[in-house]
mmCIF file of C-alpha atoms and ligand atoms in Angstrom:
data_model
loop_
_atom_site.group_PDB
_atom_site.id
_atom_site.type_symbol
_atom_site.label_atom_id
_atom_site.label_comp_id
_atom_site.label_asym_id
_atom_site.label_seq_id
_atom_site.Cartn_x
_atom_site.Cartn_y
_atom_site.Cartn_z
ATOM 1 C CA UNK A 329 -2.413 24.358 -9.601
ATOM 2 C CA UNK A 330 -2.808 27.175 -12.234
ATOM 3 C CA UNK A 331 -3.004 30.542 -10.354
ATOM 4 C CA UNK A 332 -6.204 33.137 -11.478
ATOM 5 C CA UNK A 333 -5.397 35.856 -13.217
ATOM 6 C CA UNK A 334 -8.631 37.510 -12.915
ATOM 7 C CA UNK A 335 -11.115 37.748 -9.602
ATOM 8 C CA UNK A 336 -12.935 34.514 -9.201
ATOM 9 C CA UNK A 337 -16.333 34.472 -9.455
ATOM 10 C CA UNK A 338 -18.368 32.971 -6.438
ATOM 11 C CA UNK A 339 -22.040 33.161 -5.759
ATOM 12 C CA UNK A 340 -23.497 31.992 -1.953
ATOM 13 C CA UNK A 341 -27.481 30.977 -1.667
ATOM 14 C CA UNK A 342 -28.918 29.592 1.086
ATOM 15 C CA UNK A 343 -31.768 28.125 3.178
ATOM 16 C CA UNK A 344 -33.970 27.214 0.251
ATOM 17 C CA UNK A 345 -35.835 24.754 2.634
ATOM 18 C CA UNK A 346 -37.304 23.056 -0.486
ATOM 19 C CA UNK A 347 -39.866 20.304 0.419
ATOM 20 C CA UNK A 348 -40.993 17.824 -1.669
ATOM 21 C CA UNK A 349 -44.208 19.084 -2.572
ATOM 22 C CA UNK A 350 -43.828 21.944 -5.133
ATOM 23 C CA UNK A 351 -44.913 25.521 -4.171
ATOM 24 C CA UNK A 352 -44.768 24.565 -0.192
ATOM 25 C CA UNK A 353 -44.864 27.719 2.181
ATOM 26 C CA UNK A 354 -42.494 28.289 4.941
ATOM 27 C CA UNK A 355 -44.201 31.139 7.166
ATOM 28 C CA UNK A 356 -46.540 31.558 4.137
ATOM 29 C CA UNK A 357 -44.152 32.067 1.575
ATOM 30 C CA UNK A 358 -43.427 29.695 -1.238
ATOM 31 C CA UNK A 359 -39.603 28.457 -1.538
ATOM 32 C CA UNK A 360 -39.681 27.550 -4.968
ATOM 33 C CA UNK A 361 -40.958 31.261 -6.333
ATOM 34 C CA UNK A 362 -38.322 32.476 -3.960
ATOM 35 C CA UNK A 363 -35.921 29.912 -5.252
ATOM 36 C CA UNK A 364 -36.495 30.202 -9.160
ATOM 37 C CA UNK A 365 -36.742 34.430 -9.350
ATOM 38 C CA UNK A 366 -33.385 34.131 -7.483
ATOM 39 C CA UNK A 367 -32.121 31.161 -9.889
ATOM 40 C CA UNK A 368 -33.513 33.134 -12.413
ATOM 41 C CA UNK A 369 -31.647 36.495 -11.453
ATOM 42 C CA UNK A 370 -28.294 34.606 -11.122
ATOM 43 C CA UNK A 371 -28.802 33.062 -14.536
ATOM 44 C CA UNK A 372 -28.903 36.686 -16.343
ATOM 45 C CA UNK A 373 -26.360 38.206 -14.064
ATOM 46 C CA UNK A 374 -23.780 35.542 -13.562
ATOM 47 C CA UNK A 375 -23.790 33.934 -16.967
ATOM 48 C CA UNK A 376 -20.135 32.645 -15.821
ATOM 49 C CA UNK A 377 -19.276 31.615 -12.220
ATOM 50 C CA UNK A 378 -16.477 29.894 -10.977
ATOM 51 C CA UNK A 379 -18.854 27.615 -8.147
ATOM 52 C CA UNK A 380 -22.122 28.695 -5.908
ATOM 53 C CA UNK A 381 -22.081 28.161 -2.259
ATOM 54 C CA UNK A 382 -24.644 26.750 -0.829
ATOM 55 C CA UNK A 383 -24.477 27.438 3.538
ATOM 56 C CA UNK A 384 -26.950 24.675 4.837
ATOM 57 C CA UNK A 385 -31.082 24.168 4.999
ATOM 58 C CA UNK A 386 -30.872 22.729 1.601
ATOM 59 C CA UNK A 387 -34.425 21.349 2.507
ATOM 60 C CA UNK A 388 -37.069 21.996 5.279
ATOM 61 C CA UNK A 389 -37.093 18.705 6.763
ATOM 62 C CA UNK A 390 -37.958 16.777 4.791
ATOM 63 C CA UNK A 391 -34.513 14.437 3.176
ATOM 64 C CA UNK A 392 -36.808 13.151 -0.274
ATOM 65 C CA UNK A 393 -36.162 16.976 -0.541
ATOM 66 C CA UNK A 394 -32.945 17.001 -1.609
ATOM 67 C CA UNK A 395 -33.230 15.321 -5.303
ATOM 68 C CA UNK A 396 -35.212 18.553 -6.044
ATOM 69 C CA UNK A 397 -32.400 20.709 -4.575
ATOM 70 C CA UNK A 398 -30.565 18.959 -7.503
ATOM 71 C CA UNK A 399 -32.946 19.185 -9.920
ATOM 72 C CA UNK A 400 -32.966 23.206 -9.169
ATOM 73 C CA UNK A 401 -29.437 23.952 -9.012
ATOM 74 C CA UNK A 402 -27.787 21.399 -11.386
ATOM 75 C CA UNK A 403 -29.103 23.452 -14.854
ATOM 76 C CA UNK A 404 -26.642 26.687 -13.545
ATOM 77 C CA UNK A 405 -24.269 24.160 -15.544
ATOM 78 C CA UNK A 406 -21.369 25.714 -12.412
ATOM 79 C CA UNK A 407 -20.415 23.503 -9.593
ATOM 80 C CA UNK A 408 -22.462 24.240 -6.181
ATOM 81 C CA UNK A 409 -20.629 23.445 -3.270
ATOM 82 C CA UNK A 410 -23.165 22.855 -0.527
ATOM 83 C CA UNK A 411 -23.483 22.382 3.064
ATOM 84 C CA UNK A 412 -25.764 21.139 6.016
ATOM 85 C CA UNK A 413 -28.034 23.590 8.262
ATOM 86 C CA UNK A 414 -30.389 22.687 11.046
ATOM 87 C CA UNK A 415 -33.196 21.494 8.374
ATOM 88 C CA UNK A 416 -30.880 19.499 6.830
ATOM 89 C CA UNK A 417 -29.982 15.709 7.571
ATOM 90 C CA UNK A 418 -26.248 15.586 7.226
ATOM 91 C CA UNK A 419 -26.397 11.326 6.407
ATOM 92 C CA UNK A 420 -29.092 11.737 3.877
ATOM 93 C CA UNK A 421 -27.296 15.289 2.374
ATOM 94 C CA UNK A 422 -23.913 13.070 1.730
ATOM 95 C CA UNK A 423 -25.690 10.317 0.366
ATOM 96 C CA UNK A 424 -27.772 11.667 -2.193
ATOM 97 C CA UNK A 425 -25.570 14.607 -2.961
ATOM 98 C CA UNK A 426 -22.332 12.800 -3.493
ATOM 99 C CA UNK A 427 -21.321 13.585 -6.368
ATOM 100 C CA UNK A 428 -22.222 15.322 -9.548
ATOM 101 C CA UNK A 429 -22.350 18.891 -10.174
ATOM 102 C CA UNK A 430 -24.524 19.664 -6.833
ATOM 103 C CA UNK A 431 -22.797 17.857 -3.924
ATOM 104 C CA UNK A 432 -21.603 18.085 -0.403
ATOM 105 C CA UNK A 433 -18.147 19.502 -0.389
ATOM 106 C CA UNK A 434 -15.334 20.238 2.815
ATOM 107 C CA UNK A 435 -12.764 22.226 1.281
ATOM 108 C CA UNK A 436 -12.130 23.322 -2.339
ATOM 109 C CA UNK A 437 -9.100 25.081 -4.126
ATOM 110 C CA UNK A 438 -9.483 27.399 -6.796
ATOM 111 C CA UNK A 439 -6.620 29.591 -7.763
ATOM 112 C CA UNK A 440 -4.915 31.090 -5.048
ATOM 113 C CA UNK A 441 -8.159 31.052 -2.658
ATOM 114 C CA UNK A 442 -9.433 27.679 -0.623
ATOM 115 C CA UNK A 443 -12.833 27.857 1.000
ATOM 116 C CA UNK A 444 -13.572 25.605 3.872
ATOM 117 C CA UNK A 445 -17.096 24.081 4.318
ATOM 118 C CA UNK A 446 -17.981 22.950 7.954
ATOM 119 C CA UNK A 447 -20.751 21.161 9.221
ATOM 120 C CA UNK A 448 -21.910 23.665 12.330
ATOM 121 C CA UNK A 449 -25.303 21.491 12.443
ATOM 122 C CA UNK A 450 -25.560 19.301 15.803
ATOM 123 C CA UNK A 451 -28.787 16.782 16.001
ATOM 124 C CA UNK A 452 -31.801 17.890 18.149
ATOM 125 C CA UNK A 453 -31.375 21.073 18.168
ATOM 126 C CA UNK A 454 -31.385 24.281 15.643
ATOM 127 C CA UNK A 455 -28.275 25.845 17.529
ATOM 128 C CA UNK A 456 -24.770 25.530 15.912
ATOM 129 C CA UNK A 457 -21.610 23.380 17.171
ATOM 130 C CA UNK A 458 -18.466 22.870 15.703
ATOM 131 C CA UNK A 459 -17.325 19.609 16.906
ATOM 132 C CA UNK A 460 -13.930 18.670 17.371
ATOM 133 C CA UNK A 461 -13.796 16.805 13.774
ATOM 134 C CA UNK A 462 -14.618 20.069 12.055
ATOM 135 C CA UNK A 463 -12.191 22.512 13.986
ATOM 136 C CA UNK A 464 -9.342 20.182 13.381
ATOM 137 C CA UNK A 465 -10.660 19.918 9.511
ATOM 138 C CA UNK A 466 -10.298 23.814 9.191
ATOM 139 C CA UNK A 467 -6.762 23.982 11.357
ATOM 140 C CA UNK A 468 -5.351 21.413 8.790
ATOM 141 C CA UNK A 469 -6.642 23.107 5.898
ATOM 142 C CA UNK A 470 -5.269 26.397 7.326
ATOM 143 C CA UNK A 471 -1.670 24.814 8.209
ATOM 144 C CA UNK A 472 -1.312 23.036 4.564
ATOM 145 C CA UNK A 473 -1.918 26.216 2.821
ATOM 146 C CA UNK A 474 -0.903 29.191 3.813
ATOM 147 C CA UNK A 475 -0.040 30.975 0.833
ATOM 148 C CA UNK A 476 -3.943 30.435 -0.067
ATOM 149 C CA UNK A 477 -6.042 33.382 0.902
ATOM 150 C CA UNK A 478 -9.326 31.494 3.070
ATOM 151 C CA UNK A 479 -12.816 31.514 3.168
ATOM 152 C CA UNK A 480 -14.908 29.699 5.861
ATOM 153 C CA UNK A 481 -17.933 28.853 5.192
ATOM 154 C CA UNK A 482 -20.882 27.311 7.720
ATOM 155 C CA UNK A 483 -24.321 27.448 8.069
ATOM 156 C CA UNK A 484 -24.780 29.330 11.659
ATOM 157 C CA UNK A 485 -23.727 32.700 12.971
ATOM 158 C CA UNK A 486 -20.547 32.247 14.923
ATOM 159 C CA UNK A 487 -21.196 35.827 16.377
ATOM 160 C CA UNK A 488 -24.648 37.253 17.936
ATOM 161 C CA UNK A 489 -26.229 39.181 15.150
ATOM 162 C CA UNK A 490 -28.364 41.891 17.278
ATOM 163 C CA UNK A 491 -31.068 39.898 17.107
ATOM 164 C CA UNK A 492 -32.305 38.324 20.408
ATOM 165 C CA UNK A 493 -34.659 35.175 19.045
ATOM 166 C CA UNK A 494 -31.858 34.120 16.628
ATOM 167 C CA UNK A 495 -28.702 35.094 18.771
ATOM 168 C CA UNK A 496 -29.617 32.399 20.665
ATOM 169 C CA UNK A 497 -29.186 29.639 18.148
ATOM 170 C CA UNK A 498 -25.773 30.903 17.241
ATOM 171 C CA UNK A 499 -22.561 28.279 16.557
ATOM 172 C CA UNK A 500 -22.345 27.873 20.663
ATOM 173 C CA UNK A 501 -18.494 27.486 20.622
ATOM 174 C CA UNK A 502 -18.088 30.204 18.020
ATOM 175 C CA UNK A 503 -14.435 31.154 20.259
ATOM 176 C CA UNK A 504 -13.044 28.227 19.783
ATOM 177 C CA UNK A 505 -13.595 28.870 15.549
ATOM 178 C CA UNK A 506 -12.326 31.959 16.480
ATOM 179 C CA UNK A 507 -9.164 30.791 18.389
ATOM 180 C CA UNK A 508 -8.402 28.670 14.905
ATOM 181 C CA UNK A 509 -8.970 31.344 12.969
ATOM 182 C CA UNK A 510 -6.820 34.102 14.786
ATOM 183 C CA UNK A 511 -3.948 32.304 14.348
ATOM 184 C CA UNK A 512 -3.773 32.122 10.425
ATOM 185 C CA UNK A 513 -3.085 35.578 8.343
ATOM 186 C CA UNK A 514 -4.654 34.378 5.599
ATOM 187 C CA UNK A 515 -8.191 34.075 6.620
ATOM 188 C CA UNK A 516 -10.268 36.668 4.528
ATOM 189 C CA UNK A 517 -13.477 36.185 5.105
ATOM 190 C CA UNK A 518 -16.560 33.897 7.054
ATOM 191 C CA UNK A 519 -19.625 33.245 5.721
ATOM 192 C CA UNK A 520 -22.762 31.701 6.608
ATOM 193 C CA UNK A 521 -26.827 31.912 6.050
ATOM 194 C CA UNK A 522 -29.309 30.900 8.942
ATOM 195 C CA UNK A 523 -30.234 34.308 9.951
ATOM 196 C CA UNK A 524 -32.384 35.226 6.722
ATOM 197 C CA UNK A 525 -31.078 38.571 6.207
ATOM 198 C CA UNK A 526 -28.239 40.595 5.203
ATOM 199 C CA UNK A 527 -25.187 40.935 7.658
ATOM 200 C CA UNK A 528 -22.028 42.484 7.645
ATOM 201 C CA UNK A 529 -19.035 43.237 10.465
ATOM 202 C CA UNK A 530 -15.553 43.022 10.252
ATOM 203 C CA UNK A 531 -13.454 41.157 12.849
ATOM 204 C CA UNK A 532 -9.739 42.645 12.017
ATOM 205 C CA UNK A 533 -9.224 41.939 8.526
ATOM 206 C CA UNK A 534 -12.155 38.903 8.624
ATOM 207 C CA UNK A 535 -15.036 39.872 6.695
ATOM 208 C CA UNK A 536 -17.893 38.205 8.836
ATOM 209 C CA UNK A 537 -20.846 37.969 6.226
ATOM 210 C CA UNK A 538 -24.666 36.631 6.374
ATOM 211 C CA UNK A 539 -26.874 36.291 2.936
ATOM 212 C CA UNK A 540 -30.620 36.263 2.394
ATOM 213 C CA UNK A 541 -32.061 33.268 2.391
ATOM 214 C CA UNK A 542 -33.828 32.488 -0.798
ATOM 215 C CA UNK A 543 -37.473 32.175 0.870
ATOM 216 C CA UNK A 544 -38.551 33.955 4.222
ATOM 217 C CA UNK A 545 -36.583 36.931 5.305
ATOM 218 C CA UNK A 546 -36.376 37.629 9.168
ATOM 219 C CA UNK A 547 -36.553 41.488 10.679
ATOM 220 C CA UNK A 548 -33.137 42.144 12.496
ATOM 221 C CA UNK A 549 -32.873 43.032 15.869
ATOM 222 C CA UNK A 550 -36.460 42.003 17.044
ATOM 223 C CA UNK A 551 -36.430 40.032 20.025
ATOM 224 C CA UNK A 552 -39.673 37.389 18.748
ATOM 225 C CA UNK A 553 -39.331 36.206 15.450
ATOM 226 C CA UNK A 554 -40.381 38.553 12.717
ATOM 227 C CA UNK A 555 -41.330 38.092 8.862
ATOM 228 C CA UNK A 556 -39.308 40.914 6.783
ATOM 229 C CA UNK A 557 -41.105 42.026 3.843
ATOM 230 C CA UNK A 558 -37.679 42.168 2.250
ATOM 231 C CA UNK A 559 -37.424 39.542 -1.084
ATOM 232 C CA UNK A 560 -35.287 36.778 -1.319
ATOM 233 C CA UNK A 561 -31.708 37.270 -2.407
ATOM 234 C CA UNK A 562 -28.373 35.705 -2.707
ATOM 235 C CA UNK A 563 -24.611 37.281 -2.543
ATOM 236 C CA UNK A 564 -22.081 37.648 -5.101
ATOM 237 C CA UNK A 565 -17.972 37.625 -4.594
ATOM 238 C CA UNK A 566 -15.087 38.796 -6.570
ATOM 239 C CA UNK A 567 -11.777 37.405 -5.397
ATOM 240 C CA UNK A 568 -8.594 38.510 -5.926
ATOM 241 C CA UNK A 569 -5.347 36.750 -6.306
ATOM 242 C CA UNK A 570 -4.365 39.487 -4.013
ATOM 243 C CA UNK A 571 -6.913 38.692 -1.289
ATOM 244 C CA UNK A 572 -8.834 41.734 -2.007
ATOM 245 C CA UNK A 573 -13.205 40.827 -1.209
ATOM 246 C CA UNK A 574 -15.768 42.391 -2.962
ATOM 247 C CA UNK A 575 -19.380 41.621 -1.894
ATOM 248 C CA UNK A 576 -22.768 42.619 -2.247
ATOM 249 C CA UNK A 577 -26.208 41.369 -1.891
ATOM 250 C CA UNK A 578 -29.083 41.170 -4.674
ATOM 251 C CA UNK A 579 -32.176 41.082 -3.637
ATOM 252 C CA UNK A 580 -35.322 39.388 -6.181
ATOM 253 C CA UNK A 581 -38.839 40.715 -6.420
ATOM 254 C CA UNK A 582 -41.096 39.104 -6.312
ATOM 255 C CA UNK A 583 -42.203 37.535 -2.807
ATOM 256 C CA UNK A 584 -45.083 38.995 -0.991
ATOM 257 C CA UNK A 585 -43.779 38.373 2.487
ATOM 258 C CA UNK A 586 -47.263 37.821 5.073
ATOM 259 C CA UNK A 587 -47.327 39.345 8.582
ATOM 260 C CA UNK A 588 -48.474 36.075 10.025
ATOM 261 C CA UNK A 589 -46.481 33.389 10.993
ATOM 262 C CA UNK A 590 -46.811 29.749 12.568
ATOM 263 C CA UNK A 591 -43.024 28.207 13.026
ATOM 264 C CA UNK A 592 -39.436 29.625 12.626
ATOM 265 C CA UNK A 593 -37.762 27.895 9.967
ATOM 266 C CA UNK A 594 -34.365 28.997 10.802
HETATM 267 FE FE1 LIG B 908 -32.976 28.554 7.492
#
């Protein structure tokens, strides 16, 4: 395994909630504008990227969705690493994104960094739960490798975000990810979308980090569910073979975000 000599490069989008039907509206704003002025953004930024993250609602419910998720992302000519959310359909995401350049992925090595993907999605319902499977998926990963700085990666907030409506769709065993996690040095950083805004607390030396979603935005800290008139956005890393994290958010005009609202696409 050759060892980076230089950061890697990793981009995270997430909850695109494409549909089927171009130029669809989620709370009244169109996913694929969102979508492509992000795309577009990440194309003159990020010329060169090691792999894009992709943390769940690939699609808004709608599985025919996800041949346009490929169709979107394959042209970044980087490998996107992608995962389920509660919009997604975790049968129909591993079938149709199996393989190729835009695919379903559980755990990835690059350099001296691994990143875990786990499926926090549970049927019926758009709260979070790591089953059994996925906590013993992330333990092993941990165990094999622990001269590997870690990222985790999910779809759900494992930790209440100060927002009332949406802290109650969290992962709903988010201690027992923790109990994993607290037991391996070399965890740098979890990730995950869901909320539709920007996030950012540290648990020790864990980096716990949300990302825009690349449609709606949601208001933090409102107890009902709020549009943001925030645009879309996605997050860059830069990491070091030394475990250093760099991070920020960019944020795409344009998306005129409306007031008015009908069902929370979380
Ligand atoms: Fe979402």
């Amino acid at each position: 395994m050759p060892i980076a000599a230089t950061p890697l490069r990793v981009l995270q989008v997430t909850d695109l909630h494409l549909k089927t039907q171009p130029g669809s509206r989620v709370w009244g704003v169109d996913v694929d504008a969102g979508l492509s002025a992000v795309l577009a953004r990440i194309r003159e930024r990020h010329p060169v990227v090691d792999f894009i993250l992709v943390t769940g609602d690939l699609v808004g419910d709608e599985p025919d969705a996800y041949e346009r998720v490929r169709q979107a992302l394959e042209p970044l000519g980087a490998p996107v690493h992608c995962l389920p959310g509660n919009h997604d359909f975790p049968a129909a995401l591993g079938q149709r994104l199996r393989d190729g350049l835009v695919r379903w992925q559980r755990h990835v090595i690059v350099g001296n960094w691994q990143f875990v993907l786990l499926d926090s999605s549970f049927p019926g319902t758009p709260s979070g739960h790591l089953a059994p499977s996925e906590l013993g998926l992330l333990d092993t990963a941990l165990a094999m490798h622990p001269e590997l700085h870690a990222m985790v990666c999910l779809h759900h907030n494992p930790i209440p975000t100060d927002t009332p409506w949406l802290d109650t769709m969290t992962v709903g065993n988010g201690e027992a990810l923790f109990a994993v996690l607290d037991r391996y040095p070399q965890v740098r950083a979890v990730v995950w979308g869901h909320i539709h805004a920007e996030f950012s607390a540290r648990r020790g030396d864990i980096h716990l980090l949300a990302t825009p979603a690349t449609c709606v935005q949601f208001k933090p800290g409102t107890a009902e569910p709020q549009v943001d008139e925030l645009p879309p956005g996605y997050r860059w890393f830069e990491l070091h073979p030394d475990g250093r994290l760099e991070t920020g958010v960019e944020r795409v005009e344009p998306a005129r975000m409306p007031a008015s609202a009908r069902r929370a696409p979380t």
